[in-house]
Short mmCIF file of C-alpha atoms (C1' of nucleotides) in Angstrom, two decimals:
data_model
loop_
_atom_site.label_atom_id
_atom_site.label_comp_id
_atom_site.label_asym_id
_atom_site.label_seq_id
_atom_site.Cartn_x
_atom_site.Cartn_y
_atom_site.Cartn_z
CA UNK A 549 44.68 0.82 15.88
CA UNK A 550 45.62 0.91 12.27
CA UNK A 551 47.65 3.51 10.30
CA UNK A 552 45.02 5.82 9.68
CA UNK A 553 42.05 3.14 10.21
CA UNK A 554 41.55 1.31 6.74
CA UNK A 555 39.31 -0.45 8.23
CA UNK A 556 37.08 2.24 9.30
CA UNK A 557 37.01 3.76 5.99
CA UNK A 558 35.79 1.05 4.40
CA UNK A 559 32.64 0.43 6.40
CA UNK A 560 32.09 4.39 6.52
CA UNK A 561 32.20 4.12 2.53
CA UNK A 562 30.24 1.02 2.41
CA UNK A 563 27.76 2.61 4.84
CA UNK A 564 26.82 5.12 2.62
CA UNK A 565 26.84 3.61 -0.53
CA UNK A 566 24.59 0.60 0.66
CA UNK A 567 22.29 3.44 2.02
CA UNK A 568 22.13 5.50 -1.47
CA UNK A 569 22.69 3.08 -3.69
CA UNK A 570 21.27 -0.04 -2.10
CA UNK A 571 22.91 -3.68 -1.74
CA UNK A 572 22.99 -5.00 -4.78
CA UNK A 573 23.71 -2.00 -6.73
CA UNK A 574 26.89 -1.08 -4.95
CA UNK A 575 29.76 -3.03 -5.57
CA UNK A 576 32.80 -3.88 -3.82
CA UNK A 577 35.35 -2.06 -6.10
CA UNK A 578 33.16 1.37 -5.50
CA UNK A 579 33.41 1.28 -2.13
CA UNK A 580 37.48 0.33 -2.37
CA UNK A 581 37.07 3.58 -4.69
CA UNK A 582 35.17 5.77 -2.35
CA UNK A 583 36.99 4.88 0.85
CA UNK A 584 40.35 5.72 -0.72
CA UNK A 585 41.19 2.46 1.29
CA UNK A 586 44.11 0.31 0.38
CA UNK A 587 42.57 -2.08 -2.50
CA UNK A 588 43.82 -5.37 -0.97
CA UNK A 589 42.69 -5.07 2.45
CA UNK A 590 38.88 -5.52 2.00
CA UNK A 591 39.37 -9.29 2.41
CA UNK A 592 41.84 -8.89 4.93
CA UNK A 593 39.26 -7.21 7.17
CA UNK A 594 36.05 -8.94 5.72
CA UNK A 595 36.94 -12.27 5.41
CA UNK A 596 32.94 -12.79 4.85
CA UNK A 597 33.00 -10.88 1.88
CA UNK A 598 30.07 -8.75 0.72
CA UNK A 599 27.26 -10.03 3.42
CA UNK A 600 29.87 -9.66 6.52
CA UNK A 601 31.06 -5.83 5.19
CA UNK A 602 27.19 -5.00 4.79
CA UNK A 603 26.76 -6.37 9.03
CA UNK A 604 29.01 -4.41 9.56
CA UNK A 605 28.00 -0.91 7.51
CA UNK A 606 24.52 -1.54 8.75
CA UNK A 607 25.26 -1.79 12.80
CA UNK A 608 27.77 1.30 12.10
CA UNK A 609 24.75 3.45 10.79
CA UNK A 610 22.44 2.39 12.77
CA UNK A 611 24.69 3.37 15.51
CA UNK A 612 24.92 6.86 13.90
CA UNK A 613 21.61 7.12 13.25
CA UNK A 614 20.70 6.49 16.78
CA UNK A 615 23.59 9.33 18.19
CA UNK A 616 21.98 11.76 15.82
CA UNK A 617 17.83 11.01 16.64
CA UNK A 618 18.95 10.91 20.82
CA UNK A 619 20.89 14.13 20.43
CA UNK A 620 17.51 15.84 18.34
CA UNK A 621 15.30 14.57 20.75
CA UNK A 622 17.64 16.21 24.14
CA UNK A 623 17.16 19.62 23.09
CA UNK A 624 13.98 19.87 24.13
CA UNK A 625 12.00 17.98 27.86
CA UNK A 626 8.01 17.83 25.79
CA UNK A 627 8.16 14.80 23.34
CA UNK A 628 6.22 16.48 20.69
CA UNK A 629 8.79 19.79 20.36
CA UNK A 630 11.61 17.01 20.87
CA UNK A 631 10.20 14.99 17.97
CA UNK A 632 9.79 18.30 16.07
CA UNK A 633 13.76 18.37 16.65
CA UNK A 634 14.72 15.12 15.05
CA UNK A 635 12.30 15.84 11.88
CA UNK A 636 14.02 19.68 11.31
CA UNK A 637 17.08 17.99 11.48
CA UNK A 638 16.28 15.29 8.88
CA UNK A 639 14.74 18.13 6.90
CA UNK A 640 17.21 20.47 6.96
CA UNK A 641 19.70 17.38 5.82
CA UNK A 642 17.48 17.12 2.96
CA UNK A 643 17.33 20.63 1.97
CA UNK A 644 21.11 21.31 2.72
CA UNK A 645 22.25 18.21 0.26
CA UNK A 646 19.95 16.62 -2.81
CA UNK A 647 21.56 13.76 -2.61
CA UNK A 648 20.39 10.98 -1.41
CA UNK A 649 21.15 10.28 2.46
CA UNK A 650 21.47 8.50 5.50
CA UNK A 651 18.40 9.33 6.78
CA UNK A 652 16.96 5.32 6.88
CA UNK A 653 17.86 1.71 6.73
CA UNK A 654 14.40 1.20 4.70
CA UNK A 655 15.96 -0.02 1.32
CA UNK A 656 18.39 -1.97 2.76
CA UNK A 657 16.20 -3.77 4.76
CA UNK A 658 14.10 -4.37 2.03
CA UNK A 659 16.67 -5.62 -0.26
CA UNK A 660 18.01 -8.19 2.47
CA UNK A 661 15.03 -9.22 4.31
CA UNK A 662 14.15 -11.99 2.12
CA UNK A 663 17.94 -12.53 0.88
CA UNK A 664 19.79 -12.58 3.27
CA UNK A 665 18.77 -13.53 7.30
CA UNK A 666 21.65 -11.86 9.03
CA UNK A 667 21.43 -8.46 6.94
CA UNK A 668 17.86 -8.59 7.52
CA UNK A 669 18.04 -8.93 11.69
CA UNK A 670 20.32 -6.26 11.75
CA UNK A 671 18.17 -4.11 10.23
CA UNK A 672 15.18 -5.46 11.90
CA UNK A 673 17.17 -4.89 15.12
CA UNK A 674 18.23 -1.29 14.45
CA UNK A 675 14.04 -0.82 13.94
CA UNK A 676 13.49 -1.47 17.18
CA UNK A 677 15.98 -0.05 19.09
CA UNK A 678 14.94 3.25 17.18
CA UNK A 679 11.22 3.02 18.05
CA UNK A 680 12.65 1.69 21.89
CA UNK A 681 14.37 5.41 21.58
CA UNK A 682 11.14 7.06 20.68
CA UNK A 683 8.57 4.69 22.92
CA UNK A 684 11.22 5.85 26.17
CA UNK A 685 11.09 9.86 24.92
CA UNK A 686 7.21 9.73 25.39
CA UNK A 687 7.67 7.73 28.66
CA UNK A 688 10.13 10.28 30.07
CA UNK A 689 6.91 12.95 28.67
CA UNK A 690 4.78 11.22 31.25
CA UNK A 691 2.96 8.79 28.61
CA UNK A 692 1.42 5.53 30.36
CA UNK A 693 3.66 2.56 29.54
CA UNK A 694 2.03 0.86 27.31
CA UNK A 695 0.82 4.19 25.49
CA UNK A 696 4.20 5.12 25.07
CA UNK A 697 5.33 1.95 23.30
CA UNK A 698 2.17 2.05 20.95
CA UNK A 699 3.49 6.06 20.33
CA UNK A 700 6.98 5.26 20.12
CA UNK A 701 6.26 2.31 17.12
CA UNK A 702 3.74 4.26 15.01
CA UNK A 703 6.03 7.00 15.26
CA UNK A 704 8.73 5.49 13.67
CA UNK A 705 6.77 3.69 11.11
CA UNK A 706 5.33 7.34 10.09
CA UNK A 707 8.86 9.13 10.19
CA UNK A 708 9.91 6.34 8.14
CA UNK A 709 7.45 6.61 5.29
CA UNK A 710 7.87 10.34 5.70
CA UNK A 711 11.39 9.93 4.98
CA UNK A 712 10.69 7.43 1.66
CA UNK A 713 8.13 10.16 0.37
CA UNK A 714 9.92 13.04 0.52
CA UNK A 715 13.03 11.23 -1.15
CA UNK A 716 11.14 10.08 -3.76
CA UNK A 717 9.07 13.53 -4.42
CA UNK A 718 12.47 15.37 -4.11
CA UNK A 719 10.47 17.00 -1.77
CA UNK A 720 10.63 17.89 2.37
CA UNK A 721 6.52 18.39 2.63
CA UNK A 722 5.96 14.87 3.72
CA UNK A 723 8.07 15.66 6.67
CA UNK A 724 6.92 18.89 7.26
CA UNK A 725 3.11 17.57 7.44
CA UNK A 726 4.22 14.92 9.86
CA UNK A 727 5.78 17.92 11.32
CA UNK A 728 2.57 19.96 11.77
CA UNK A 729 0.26 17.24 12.38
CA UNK A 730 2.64 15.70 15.24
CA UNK A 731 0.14 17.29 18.13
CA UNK A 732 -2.39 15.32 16.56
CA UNK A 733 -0.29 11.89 16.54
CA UNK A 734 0.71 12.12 20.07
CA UNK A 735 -2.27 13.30 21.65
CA UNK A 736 -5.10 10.88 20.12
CA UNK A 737 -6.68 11.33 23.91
CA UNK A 738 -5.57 13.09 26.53
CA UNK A 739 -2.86 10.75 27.82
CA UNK A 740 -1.49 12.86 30.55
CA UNK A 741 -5.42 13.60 32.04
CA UNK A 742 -4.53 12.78 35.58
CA UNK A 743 -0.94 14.60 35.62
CA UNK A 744 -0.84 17.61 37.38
CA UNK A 745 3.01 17.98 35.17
CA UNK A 746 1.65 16.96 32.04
CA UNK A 747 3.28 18.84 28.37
CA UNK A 748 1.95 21.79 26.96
CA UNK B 542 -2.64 -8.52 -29.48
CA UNK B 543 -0.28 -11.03 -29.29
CA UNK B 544 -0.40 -15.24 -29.58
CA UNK B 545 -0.65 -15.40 -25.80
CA UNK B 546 0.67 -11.67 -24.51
CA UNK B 547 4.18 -12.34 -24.19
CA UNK B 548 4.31 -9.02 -23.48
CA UNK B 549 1.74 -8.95 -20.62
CA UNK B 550 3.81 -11.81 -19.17
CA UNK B 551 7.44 -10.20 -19.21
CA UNK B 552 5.57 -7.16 -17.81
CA UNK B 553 3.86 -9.34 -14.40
CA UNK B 554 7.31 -11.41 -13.95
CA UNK B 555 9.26 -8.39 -14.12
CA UNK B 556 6.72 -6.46 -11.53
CA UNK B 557 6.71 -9.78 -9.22
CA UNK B 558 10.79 -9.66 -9.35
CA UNK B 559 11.33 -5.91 -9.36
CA UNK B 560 9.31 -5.26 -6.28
CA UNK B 561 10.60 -8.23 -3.99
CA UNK B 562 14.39 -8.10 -5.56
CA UNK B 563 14.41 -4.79 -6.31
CA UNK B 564 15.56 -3.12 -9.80
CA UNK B 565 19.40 -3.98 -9.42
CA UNK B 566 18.77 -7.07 -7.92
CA UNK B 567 16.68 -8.50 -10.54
CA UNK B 568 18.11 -9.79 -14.01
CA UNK B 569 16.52 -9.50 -17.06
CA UNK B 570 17.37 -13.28 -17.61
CA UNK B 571 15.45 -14.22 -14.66
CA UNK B 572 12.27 -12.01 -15.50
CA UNK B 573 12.42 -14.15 -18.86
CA UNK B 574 12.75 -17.27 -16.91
CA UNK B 575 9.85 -16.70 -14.65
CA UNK B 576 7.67 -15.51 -17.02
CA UNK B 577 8.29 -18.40 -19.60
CA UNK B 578 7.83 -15.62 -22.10
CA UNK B 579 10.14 -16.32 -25.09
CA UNK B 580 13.87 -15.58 -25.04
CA UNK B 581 14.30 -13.72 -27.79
CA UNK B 582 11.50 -11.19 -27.17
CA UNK B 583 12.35 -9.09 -24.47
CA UNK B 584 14.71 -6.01 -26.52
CA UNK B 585 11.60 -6.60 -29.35
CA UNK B 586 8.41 -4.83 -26.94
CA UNK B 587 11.27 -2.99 -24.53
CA UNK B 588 13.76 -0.99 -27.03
CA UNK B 589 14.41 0.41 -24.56
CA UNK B 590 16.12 -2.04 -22.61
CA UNK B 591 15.77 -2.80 -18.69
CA UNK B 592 14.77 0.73 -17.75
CA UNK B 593 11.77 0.68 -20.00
CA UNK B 594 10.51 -2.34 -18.69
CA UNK B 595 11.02 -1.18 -14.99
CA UNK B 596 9.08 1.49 -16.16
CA UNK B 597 6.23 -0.61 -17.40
CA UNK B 598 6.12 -3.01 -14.62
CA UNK B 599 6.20 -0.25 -12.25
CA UNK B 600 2.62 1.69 -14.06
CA UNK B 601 1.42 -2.18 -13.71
CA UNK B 602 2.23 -2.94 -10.08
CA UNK B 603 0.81 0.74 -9.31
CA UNK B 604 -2.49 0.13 -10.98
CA UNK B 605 -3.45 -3.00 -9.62
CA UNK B 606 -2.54 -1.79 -5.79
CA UNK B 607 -4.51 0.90 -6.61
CA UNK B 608 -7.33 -1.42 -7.78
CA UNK B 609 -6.75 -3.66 -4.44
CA UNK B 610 -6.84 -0.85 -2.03
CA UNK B 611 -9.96 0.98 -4.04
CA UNK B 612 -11.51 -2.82 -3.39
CA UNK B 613 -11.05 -3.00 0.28
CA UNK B 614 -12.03 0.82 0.82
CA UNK B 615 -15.60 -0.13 -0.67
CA UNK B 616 -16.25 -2.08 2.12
CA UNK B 617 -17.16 0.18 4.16
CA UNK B 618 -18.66 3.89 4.12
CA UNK B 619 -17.01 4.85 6.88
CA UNK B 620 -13.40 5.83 6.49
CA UNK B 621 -11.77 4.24 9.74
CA UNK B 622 -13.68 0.84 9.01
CA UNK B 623 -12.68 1.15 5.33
CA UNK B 624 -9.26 1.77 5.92
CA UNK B 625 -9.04 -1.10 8.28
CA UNK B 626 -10.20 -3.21 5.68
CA UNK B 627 -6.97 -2.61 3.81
CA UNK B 628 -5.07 -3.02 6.45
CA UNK B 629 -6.31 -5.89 7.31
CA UNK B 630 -6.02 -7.49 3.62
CA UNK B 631 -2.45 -6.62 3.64
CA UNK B 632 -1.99 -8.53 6.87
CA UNK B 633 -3.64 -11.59 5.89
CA UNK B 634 -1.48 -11.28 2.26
CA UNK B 635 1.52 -11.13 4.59
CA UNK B 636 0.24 -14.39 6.66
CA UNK B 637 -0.76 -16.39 3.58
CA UNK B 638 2.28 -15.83 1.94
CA UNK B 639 5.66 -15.91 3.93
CA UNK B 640 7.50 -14.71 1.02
CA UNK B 641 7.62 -11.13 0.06
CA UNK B 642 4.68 -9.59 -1.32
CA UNK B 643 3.70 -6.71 -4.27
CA UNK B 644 2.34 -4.29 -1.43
CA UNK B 645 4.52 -1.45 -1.73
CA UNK B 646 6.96 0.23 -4.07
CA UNK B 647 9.56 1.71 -1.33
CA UNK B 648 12.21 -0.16 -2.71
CA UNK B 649 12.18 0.52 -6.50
CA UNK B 650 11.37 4.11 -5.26
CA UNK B 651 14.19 4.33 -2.66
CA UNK B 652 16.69 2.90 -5.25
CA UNK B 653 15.70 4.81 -8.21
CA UNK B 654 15.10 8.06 -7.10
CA UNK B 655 18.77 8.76 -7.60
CA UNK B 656 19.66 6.95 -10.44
CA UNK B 657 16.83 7.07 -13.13
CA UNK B 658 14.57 10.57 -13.24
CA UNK B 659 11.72 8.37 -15.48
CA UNK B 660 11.03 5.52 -13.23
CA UNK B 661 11.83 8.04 -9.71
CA UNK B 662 8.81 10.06 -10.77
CA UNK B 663 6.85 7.28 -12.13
CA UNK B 664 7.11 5.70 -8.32
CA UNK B 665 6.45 9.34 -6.74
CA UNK B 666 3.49 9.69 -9.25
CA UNK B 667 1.96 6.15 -7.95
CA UNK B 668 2.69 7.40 -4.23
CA UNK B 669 0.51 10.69 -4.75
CA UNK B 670 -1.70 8.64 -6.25
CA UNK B 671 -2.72 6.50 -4.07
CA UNK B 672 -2.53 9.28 -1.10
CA UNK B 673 -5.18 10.90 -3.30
CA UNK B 674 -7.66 7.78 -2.98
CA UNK B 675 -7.12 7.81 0.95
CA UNK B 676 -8.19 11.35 0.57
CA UNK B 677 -10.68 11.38 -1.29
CA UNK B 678 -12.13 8.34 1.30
CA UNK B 679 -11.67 10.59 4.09
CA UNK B 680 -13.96 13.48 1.93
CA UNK B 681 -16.24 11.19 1.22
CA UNK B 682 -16.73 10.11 4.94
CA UNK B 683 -17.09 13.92 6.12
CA UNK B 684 -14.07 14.95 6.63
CA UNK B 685 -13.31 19.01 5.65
CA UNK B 686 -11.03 19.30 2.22
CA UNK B 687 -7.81 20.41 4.38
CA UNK B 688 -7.83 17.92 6.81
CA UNK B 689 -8.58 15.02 3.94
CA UNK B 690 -5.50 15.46 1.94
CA UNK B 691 -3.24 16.22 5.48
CA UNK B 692 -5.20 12.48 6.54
CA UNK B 693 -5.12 10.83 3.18
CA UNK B 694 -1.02 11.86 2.86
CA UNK B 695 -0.10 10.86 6.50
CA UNK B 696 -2.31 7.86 6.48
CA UNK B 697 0.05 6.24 3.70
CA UNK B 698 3.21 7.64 4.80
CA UNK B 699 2.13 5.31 7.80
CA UNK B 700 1.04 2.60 5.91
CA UNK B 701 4.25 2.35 4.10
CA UNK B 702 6.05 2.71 6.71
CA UNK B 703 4.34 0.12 8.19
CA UNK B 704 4.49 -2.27 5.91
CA UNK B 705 8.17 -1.85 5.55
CA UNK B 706 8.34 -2.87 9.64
CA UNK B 707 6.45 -5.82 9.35
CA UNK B 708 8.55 -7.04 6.31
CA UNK B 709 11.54 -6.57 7.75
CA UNK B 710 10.44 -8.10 11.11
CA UNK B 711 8.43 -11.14 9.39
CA UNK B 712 5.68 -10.21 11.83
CA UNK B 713 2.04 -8.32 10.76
CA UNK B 714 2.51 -6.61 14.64
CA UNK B 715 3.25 -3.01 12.94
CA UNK B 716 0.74 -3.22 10.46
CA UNK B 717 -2.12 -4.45 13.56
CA UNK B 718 -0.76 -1.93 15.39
CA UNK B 719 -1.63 0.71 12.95
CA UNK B 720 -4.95 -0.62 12.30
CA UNK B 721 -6.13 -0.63 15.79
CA UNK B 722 -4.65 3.05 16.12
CA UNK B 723 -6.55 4.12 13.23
CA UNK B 724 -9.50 5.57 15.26
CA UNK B 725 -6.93 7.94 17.08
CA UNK B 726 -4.96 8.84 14.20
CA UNK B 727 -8.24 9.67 11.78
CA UNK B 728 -9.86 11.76 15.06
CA UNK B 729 -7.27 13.49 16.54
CA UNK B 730 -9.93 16.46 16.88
CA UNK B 731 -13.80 16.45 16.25
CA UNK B 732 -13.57 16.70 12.23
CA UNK B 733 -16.66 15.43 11.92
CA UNK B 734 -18.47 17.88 14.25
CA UNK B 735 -21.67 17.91 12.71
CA UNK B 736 -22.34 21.05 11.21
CA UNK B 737 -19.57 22.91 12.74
CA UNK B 738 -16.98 20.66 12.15
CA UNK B 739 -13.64 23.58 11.67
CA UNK B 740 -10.48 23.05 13.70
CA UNK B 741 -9.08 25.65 15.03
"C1'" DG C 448 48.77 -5.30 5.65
"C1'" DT C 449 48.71 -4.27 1.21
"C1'" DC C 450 49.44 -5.24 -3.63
"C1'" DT C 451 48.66 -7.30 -8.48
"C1'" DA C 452 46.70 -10.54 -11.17
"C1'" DT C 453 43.25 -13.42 -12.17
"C1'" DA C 454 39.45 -17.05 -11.87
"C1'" DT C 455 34.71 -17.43 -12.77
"C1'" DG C 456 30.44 -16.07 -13.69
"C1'" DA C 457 26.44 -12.80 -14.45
"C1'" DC C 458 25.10 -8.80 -16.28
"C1'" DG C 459 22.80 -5.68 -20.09
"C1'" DA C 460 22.70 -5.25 -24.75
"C1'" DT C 461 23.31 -6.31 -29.82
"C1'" DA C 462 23.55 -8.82 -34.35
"C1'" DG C 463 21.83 -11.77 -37.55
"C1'" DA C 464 19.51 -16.25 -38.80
"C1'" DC C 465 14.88 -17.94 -39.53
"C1'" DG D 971 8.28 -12.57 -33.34
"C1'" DT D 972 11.38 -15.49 -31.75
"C1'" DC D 973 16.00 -17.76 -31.44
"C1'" DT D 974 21.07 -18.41 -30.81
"C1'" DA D 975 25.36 -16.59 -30.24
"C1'" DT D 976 28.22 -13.29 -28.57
"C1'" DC D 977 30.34 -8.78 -27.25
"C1'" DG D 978 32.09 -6.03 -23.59
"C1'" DT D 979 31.68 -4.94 -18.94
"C1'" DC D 980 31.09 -5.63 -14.49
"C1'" DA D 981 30.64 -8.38 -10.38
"C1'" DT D 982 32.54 -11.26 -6.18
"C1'" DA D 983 36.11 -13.76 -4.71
"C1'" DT D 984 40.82 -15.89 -4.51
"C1'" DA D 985 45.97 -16.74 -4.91
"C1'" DG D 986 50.36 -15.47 -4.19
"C1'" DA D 987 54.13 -11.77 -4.26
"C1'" DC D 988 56.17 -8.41 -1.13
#
DNA sequence: GTCTATATGACGATAGAC
DNA sequence: GTCTATCGTCATATAGAC
């Protein structure tokens, strides 16, 4: 462990200043700035420079991102209230701070997927282990297999759009229709028709 | 007009570049490059420097996916077919061409939506937009007023989302997934009823 | 491990010739 | 309308002291 974990600090600044501000428009200096980290030690621990801090910013909040969605989605057994969690919370974030947060790896992955091919799998990777998170809530619900995978990889491709809308309108009603309309998303057909224990 | 609409050029190169190396990414040296437009006549039509261009190539890239989507909706009357249709142009666009594409402005959105007010609401005003033509689709096919805009604002919130997966996977899976869940997501109840056609 | 200093280049933007 | 030249600033990255 280091003396108060430079190291850390620097990938939790770069983490959210490659979220806010994107990859190319953050530099290296802000982040020194930001972290409050030593200003000599970003090569020390990055060695790859730019490209090998951004790895590592990315896998950190996708890790956090993860914590936060699986801790939304415990407080409640039926998917669709569960999913009704995580998109209060993400709401609530929004309301609680107008700046811009850490709600999605969309512009990164943007910026990088045709730039750079390691930035771009880790993002691409975080994707799916979020929808794997979602596709294995709607399992545990009772949702046929293959049902639930379809469910869990829409679902995250409409939270995610959700998310860029209501950034972009300054605005939390794109979440809160996704919010309403849930019901609707989940239960195209009746999934659970032969379950005795199905939700609701 | 101009000898060959230098202007017009700057404006496509800089749309192209904007959209698949987003606004920080992109230098103004390389929109001149790629558009062959002449050096010296960029700060003569944009005064207003790189922002005013942005702003201009984003009202251009906005119109013509507007045109493009409009296209593939008049395919068909009804809405699910129509919508596939879209769909199913974006996938191909994606297949043709491996690199990135003009089929979404996430990225300038996500990165300007906290740095520059103009060209944030300029992206929001192309997002509401284009949810408008899905709704107004969705009217025409039958659907009640309500449920049109709630469909026509959800249904791109998905799309984008969407297409942001596929990008970032290099794989038209999410946006095929989406189209053949189209039926469930436009029918989640009866809408179109016959006469009686009032959720709830 | 952390610092200063710096190499090297790209950036946006401007001035003035033609 | 277009060009060249350039200003000042910022970027990433490196070298070497301590």
């Amino acid at each position: 462990m280091d003396q108060v974990d430079t190291r850390g600090k620097i990938v939790a600044a770069a983490s959210y200043l490659f979220q806010t501000k994107g990859y190319a428009g953050t530099g290296l200096n802000e982040i020194l700035r930001e972290s409050g980290a030593p200003k000599g030690s970003l090569y020390y621990y990055f060695p790859g420079g730019k490209e090998a801090l951004a790895l590592a910013a990315i896998e950190q909040a996708s890790h956090t991102m993860q914590a936060k969605v699986r801790q939304n989605l415990a407080l409640a057994a039926e998917p669709v209230a569960a999913i009704r969690q995580v998109l209060a919370d993400m709401i609530q974030a929004l309301q609680n701070d107008g700046q811009l947060l850490t709600l999605s790896l969309s512009m990164l992955a943007l910026e990088t997927c045709h730039s750079s091919e390691p930035l771009r799998q880790a993002c691409a990777r975080s994707f799916r282990e979020m929808a794997a998170i979602y596709t294995a809530k709607l399992a545990a619900g009772g949702y046929p297999p293959a049902r639930a995978a379809e469910g869990g990889q829409l679902l995250q491709a409409t939270i995610e759009g959700a998310i860029i809308l209501s950034l972009t309108q300054k605005d939390t009603a794109p979440l809160q229709l996704l919010q309403s309309q849930l019901p609707d998303l989940l239960k195209p057909r009746n999934w659970q028709a032969d379950s005795a224990s199905g939700p609701d």
